[in-house]
Amino acid sequence: MIEFLFLDLDDTILDFHKAERIALSKTIADFGVEPTEHVLHRYHLINKAHWEMLERGELTREQVLVGRFRTLFEELGVEVDPAACTAAYSENLAIGHYFMPGAEEAVARLSKKYRLFLASNGTASVQHGRMTSANLYRFFEKVFVSQDIGHNKPSKAYFDRCFAQIPDFDPQKAMIVGDSLSSDILGGKNAGIATCWVNPGHAPRRADIVPDYEIEALPQLEALLESL
């Protein structure tokens, strides 16, 4: 029986793609770059690739945050300070929040039955700002943001640090729930806890990272847990 639930934040509880699009459009427009569909799409792909390199230990967090903008601007052939853009983008991204459909109500229900913990790889100032805006702290026993922890998902070290801060923790009664196979699901595998993949777009599975369970959206988690 599951007692400890680790929930990812972005695209599990909060709609990061929407927040990213709004914050990115405002930021690059302020720096004189038109936020066309092509530019927004290229940033999304570059950003995803950079975060995956962080997960594999190939880049530091600072290299990801600044490097994604440096790569984008070099590709576009524009002269914009990537560090200044990074700072402005982080400020814009930390403002406001957008829930995934039914996620707020799902978290509220889960918090009454399970011990909830947030597990995020995001930038600390951004994630804490969005958590505050969404009034989510009230549902979680502890919030574990990788920048605060000192390690990133999917490393075992990240989860070891989290587990050490939870009284009476039992990995046999724990599950991580998130939308990323390479971060959440692989991280859960590395840590020896159950995994549940949130897959709203029905993306194909990877042969090398197989979740224990799969749902389309967070509101389905309660029924899944009750069936175990």
CSV table of C-alpha atoms in Angstrom, one decimal, residues 45-59 64 121 153-154 180-183 206:
chain,number,residue,atom,x,y,z
A,45,LEU,CA,13.5,21.8,-28.5
A,46,ILE,CA,16.8,23.5,-27.4
A,47,ASN,CA,15.6,23.8,-23.8
A,48,LYS,CA,14.5,20.2,-23.7
A,49,ALA,CA,17.8,19.0,-25.0
A,50,HIS,CA,19.7,21.1,-22.5
A,51,TRP,CA,17.7,19.7,-19.5
A,52,GLU,CA,18.3,16.2,-20.7
A,53,MET,CA,22.0,16.9,-20.7
A,54,LEU,CA,21.7,18.1,-17.1
A,55,GLU,CA,19.9,14.9,-16.2
A,56,ARG,CA,22.8,12.9,-17.6
A,57,GLY,CA,25.3,15.0,-15.7
A,58,GLU,CA,26.8,16.5,-18.9
A,59,LEU,CA,25.9,20.1,-18.0
A,64,VAL,CA,21.6,24.9,-19.0
A,121,ASN,CA,14.2,19.7,-11.1
A,153,LYS,CA,16.6,13.9,-10.8
A,154,PRO,CA,17.1,11.1,-11.9
A,180,SER,CA,9.2,12.7,-17.6
A,181,LEU,CA,10.5,9.2,-18.3
A,182,SER,CA,14.1,10.4,-18.2
A,183,SER,CA,13.7,12.4,-15.0
A,206,ARG,CA,10.9,3.7,-24.2
